[in-house]
One Martini backbone bead per residue (centre of mass of N, CA, C, O) as a GRO file, in nm:
protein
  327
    1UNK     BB    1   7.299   7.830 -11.022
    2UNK     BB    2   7.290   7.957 -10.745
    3UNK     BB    3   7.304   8.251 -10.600
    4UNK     BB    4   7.364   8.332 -10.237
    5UNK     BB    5   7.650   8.499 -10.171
    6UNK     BB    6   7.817   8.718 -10.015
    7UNK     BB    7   8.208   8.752  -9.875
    8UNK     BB    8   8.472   8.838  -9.755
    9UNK     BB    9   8.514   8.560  -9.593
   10UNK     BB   10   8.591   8.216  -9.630
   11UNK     BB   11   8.551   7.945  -9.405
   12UNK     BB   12   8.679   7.642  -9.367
   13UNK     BB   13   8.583   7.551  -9.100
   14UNK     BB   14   8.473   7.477  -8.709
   15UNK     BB   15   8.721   7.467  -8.560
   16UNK     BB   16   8.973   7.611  -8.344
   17UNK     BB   17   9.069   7.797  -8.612
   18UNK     BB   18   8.819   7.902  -8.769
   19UNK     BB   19   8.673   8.041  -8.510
   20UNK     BB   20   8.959   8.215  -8.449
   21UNK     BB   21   8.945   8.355  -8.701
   22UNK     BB   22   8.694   8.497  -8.700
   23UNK     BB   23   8.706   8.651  -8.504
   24UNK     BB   24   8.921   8.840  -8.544
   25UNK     BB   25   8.804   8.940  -8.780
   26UNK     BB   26   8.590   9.098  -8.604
   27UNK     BB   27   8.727   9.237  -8.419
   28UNK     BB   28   8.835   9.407  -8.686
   29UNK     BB   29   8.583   9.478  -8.876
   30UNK     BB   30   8.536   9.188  -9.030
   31UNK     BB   31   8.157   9.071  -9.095
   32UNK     BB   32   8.135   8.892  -9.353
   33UNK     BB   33   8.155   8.587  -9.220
   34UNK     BB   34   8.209   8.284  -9.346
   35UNK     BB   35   8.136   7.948  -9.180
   36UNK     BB   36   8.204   7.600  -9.334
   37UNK     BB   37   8.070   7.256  -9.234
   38UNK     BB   38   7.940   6.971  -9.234
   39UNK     BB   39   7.958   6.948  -8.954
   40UNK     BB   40   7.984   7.011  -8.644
   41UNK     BB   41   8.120   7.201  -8.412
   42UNK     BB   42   8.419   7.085  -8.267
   43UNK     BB   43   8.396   6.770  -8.425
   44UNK     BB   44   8.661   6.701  -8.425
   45UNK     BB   45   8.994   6.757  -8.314
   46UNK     BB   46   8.867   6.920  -8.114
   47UNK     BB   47   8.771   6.665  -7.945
   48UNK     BB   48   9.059   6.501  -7.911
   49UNK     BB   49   9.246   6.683  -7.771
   50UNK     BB   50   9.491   6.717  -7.528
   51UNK     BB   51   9.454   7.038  -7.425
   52UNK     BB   52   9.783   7.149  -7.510
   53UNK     BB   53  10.031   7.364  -7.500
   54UNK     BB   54  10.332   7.541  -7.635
   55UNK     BB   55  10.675   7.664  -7.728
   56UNK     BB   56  10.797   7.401  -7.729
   57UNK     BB   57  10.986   7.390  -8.025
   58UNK     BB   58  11.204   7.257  -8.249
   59UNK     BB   59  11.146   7.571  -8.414
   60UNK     BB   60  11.044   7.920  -8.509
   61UNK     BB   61  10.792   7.903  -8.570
   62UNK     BB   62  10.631   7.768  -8.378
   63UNK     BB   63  10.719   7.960  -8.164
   64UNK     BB   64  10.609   8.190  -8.252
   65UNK     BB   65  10.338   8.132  -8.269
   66UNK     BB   66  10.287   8.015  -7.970
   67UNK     BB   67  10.343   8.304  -7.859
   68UNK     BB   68  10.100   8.449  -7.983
   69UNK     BB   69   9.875   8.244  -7.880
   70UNK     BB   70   9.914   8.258  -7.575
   71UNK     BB   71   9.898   8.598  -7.595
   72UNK     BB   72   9.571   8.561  -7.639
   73UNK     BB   73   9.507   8.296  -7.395
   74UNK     BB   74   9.540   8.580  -7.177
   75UNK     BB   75   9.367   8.758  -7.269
   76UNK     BB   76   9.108   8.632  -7.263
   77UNK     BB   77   9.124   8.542  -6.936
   78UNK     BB   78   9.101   8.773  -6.831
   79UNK     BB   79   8.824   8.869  -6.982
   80UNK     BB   80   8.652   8.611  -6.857
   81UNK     BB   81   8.762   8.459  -6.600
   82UNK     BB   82   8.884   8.171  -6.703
   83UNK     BB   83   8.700   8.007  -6.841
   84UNK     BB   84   8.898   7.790  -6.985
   85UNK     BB   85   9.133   7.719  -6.752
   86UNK     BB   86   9.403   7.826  -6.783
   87UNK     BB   87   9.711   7.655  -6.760
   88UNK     BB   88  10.086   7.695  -6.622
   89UNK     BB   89  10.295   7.438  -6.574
   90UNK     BB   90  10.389   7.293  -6.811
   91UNK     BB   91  10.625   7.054  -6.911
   92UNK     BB   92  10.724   6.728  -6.859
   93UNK     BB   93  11.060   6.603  -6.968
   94UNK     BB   94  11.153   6.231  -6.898
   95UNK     BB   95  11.458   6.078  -6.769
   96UNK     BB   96  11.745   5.829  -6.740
   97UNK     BB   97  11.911   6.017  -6.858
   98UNK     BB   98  12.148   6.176  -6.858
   99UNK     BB   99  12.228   6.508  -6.937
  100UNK     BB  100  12.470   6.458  -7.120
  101UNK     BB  101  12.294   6.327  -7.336
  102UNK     BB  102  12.091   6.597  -7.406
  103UNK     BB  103  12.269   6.802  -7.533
  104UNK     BB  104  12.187   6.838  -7.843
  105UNK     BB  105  11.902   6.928  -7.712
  106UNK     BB  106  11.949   7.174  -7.553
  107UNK     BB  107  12.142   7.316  -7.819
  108UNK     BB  108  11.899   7.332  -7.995
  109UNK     BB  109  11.714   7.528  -7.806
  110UNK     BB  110  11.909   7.719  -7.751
  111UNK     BB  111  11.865   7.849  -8.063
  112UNK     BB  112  11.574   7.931  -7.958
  113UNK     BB  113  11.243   8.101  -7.936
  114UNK     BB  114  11.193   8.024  -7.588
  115UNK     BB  115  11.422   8.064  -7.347
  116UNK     BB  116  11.569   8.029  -7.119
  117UNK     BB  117  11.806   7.803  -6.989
  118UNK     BB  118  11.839   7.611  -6.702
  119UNK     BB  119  12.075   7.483  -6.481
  120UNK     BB  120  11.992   7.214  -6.233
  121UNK     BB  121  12.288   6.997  -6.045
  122UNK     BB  122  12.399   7.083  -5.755
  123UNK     BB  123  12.653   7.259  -5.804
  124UNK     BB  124  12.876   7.561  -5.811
  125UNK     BB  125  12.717   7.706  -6.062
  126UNK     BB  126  12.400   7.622  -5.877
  127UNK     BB  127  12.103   7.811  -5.786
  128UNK     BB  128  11.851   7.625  -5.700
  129UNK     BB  129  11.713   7.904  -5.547
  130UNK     BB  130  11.599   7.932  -5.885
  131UNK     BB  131  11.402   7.729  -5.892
  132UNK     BB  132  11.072   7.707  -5.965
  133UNK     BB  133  10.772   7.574  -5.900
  134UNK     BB  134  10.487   7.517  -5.961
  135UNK     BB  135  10.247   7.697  -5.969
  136UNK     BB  136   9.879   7.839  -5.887
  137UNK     BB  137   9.865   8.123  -6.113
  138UNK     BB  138   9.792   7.997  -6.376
  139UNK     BB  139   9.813   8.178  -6.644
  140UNK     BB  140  10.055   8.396  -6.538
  141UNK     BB  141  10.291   8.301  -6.566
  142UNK     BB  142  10.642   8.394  -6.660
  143UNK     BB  143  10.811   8.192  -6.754
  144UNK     BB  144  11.050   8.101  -6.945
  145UNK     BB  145  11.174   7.809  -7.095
  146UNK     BB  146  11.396   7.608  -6.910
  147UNK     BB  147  11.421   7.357  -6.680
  148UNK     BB  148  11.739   7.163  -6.549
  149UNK     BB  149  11.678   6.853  -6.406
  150UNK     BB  150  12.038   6.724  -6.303
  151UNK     BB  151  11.899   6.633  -5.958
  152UNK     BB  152  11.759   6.352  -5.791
  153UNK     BB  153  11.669   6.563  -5.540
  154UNK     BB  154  11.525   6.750  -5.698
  155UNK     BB  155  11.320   6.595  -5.811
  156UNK     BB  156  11.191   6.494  -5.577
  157UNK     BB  157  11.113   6.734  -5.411
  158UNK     BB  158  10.919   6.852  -5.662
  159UNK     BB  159  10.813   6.519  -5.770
  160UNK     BB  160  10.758   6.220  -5.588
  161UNK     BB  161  10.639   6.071  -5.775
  162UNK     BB  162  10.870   5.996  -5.938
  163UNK     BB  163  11.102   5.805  -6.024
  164UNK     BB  164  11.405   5.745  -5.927
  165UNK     BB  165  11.542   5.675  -6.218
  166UNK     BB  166  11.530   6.006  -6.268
  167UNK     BB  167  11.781   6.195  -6.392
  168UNK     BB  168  11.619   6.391  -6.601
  169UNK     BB  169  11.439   6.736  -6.653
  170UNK     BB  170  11.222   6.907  -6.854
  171UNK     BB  171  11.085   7.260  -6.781
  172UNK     BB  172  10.871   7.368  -6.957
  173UNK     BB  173  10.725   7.706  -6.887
  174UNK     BB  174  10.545   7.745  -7.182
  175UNK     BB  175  10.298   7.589  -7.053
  176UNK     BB  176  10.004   7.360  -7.054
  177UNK     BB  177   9.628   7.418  -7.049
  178UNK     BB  178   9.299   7.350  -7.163
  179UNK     BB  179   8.948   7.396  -7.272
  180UNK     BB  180   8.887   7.401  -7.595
  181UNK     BB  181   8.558   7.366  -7.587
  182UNK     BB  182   8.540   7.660  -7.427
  183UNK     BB  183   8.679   7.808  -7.620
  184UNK     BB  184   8.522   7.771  -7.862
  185UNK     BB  185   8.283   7.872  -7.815
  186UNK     BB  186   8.295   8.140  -7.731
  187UNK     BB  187   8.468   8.205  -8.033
  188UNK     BB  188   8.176   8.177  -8.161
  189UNK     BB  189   7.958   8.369  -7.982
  190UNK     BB  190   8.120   8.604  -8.066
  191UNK     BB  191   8.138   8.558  -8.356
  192UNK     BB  192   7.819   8.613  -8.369
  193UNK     BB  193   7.793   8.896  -8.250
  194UNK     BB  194   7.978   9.022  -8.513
  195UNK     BB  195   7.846   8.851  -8.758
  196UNK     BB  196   7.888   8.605  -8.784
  197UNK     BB  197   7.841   8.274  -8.993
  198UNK     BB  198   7.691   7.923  -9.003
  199UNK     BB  199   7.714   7.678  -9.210
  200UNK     BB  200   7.599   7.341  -9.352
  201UNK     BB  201   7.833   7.213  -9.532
  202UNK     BB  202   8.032   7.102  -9.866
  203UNK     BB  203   8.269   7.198 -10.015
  204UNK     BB  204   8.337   7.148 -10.391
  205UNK     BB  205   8.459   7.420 -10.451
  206UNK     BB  206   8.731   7.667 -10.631
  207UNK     BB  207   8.749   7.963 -10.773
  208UNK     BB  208   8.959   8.107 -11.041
  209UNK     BB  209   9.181   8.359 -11.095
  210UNK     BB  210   9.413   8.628 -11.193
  211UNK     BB  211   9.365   8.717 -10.852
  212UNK     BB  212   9.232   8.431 -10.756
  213UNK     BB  213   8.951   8.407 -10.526
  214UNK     BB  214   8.595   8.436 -10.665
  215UNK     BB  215   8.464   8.120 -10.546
  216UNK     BB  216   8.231   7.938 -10.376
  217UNK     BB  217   8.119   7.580 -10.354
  218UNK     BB  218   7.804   7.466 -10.161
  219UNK     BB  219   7.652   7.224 -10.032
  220UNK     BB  220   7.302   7.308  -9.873
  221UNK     BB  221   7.061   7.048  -9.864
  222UNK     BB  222   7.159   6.976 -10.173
  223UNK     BB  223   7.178   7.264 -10.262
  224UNK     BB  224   7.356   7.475 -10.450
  225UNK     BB  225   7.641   7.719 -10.416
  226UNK     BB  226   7.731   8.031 -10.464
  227UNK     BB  227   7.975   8.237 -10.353
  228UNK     BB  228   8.143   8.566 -10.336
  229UNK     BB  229   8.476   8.613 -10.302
  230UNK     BB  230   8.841   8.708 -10.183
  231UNK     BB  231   8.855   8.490  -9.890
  232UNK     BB  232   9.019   8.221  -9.818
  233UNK     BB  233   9.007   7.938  -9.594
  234UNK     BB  234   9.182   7.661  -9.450
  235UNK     BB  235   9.022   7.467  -9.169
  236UNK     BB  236   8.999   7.144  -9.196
  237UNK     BB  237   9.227   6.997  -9.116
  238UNK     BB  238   9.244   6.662  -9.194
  239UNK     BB  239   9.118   6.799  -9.471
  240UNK     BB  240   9.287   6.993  -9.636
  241UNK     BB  241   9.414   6.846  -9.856
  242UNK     BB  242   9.136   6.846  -9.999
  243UNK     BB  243   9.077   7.112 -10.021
  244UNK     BB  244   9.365   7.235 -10.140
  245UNK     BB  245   9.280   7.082 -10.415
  246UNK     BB  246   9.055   7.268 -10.532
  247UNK     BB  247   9.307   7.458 -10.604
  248UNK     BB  248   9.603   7.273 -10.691
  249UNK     BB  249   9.680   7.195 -10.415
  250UNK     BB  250   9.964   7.039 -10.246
  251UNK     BB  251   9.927   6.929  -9.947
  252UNK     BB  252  10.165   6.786  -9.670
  253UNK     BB  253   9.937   6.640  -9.502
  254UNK     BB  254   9.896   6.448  -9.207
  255UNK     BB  255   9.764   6.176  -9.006
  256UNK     BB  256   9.826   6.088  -8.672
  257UNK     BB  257   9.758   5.777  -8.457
  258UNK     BB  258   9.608   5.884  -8.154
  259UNK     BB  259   9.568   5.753  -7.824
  260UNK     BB  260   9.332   5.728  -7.544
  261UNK     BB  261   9.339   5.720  -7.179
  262UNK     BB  262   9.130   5.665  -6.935
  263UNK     BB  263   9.180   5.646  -6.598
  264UNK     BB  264   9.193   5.554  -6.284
  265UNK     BB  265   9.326   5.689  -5.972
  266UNK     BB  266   9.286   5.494  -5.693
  267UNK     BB  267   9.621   5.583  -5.537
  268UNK     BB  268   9.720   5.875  -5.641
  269UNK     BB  269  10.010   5.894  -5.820
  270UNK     BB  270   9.892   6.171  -5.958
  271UNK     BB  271   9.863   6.443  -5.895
  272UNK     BB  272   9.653   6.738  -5.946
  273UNK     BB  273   9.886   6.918  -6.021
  274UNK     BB  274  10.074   6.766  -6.257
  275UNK     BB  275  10.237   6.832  -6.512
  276UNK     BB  276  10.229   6.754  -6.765
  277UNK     BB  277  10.394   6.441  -6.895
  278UNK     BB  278  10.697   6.303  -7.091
  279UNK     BB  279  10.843   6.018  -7.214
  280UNK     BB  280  11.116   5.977  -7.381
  281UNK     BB  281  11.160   5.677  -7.356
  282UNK     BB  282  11.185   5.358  -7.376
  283UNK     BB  283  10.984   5.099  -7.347
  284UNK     BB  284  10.840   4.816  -7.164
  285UNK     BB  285  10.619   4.639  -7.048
  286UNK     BB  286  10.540   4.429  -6.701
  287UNK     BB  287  10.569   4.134  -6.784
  288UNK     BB  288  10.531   3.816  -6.701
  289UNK     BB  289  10.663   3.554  -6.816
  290UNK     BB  290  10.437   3.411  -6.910
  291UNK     BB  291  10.274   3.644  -7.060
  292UNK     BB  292  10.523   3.662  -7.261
  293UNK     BB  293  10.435   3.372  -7.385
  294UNK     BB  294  10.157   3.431  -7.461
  295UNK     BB  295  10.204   3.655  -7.648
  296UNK     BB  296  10.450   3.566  -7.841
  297UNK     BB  297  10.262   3.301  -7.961
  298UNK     BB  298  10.077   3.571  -8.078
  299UNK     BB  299  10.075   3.721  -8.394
  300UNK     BB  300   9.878   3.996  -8.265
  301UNK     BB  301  10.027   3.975  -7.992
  302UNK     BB  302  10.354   4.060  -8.001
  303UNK     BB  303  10.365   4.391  -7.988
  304UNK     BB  304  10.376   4.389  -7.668
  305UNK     BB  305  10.655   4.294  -7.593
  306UNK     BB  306  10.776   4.493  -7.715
  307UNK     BB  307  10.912   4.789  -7.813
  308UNK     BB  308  10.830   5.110  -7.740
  309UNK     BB  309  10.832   5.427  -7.752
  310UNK     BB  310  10.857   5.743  -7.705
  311UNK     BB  311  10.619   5.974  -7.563
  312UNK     BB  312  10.433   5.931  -7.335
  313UNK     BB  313  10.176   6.079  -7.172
  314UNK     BB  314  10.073   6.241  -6.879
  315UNK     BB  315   9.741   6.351  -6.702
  316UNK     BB  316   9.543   6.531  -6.516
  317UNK     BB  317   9.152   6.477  -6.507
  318UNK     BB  318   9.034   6.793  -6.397
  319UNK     BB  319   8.995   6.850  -6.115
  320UNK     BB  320   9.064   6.792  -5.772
  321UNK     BB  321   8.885   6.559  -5.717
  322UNK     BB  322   8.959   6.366  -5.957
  323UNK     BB  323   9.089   6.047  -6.050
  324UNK     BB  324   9.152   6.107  -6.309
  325UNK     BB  325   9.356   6.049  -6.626
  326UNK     BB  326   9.557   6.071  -6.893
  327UNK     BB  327   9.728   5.871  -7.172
   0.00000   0.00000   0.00000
């Protein structure tokens, strides 16, 4: 077996998080790394994601990551004259359910290190011109925590687009969208200028001693090689759990099927400017009685007539002249 080279780190995986590890690790002093991909870089997960960021997440870990990522993609974006798009106009999470039916989502939200939650219900203890509507100005956004939309007079006058059965509205407001693939080239661009390598590989070993990661073999146009290292990352994405088993480990994670629909708004119906949006009830398709008739007796297609999950997403997809849509 070839001994190929030495690495400070090898990195598995050229996706999003991959080459922004090398980057940053270069950025710092650390010059020898390499990192191995089978595919294209940013050609997996990175090429499909919906290209959006939050620190609204349920936990403290992940908001946590997501303040010091965003704040990391705030640098960049100044730094560049903001290459990648980044805008920060928010989240809305929209549902035709009051308030008070959110009360447990609120006060969970409430406990985490999101940012202050304010509510506006047009009620005597709320001072409605102190929401703010999404800006214009860029990823500068200042505001965090969220707006917690809780008068369909204010939902209508700032969103008119939403339909009028929508009761409550929360505005989480550190988050936004940005171009990945714009973002993700940029920082392998850089990190090339920085000394990182990138091989197309494909790792199949991971070897250990009583120190940890001792070296990495890696088939490289059919012929094996092998690196020595003490410093592994797993970027694997969905592939992460198999990367992982190669130490030994067993990571728990797994991939969910998510489908994404590009259509033209050929009617304007969503605002060029409106920031993503979650619906967050269940809701039916809105099919006509025949066509109920017609689905239902069909085996295969049963599942259209039901009850759908809460979830679906939709932003607008492009410039500010573009007709599309993305759900």
């Amino acid at each position: 077996m070839k001994s190929f080279e030495k690495a400070d780190v090898v990195i598995c995986g050229a996706g999003s998080a991959g080459v922004a590890a090398a980057y940053y690790l270069a950025k710092r002093g650390i010059r020898n790394v390499l990192i191995i991909d089978k595919n294209p870089p940013l050609s997996q997960t990175s090429a499909k994601s919906g290209e959006n960021y939050r620190n609204w997440w349920p936990n403290n870990i992940m908001a946590h990551f997501m303040n010091r990522s965003i704040d990391l993609m705030q640098e960049l974006a100044r730094s560049t004259n903001n290459a990648f798009n980044m805008e920060q106009r928010g989240y809305l999470y929209v549902t035709r359910k009051p308030e008070h039916e959110l009360q447990s989502y609120i006060d969970h939200y409430s406990q985490l290190d999101v940012g202050d939650i304010r509510v506006h219900d047009g009620g005597k203890n709320d001072d409605t011109k102190h929401y703010l509507p999404p800006s214009s100005r860029g990823y500068e956004e200042d505001l965090d925590g969220a707006d917690i939309l809780a008068n369909r007079q204010i939902i209508q006058k700032t969103f008119p687009h939403l339909s009028a059965n929508i009761q409550t509205v929360v505005h989480a407001r550190r988050a936004g969208g940005i171009s990945a693939q714009q973002l993700g080239i940029y920082l392998l661009d850089e990190a090339r200028k920085l000394g990182v390598k990138l091989l197309t590989g494909d790792v199949t070993k991971v070897d250990v001693d009583n120190k940890g990661v001792k070296a990495v073999e890696v088939i490289i146009d059919g012929a094996q090689h092998r690196i020595q290292t003490r410093s592994f990352i797993n970027a694997a994405g969905p592939f992460a759990p198999e990367i992982a088993s190669l130490l030994g480990v067993e990571l728990p994670v797994f991939s969910i099927l998510q489908q994404k629909i590009a259509i033209q708004d050929i009617h304007g119906v969503i605002p060029r400017e409106a920031p993503f949006t979650i619906i967050m009830d269940e809701q039916y398709l809105d099919w006509d009685e025949q066509e109920k008739a017609d689905l239902d007796s069909d085996t295969e297609l049963q599942w259209l007539v039901k009850k759908f999950p809460g979830g679906l997403h939709i932003k607008p997809e492009g410039g500010k002249d573009s007709p599309w849509i993305k759900l």
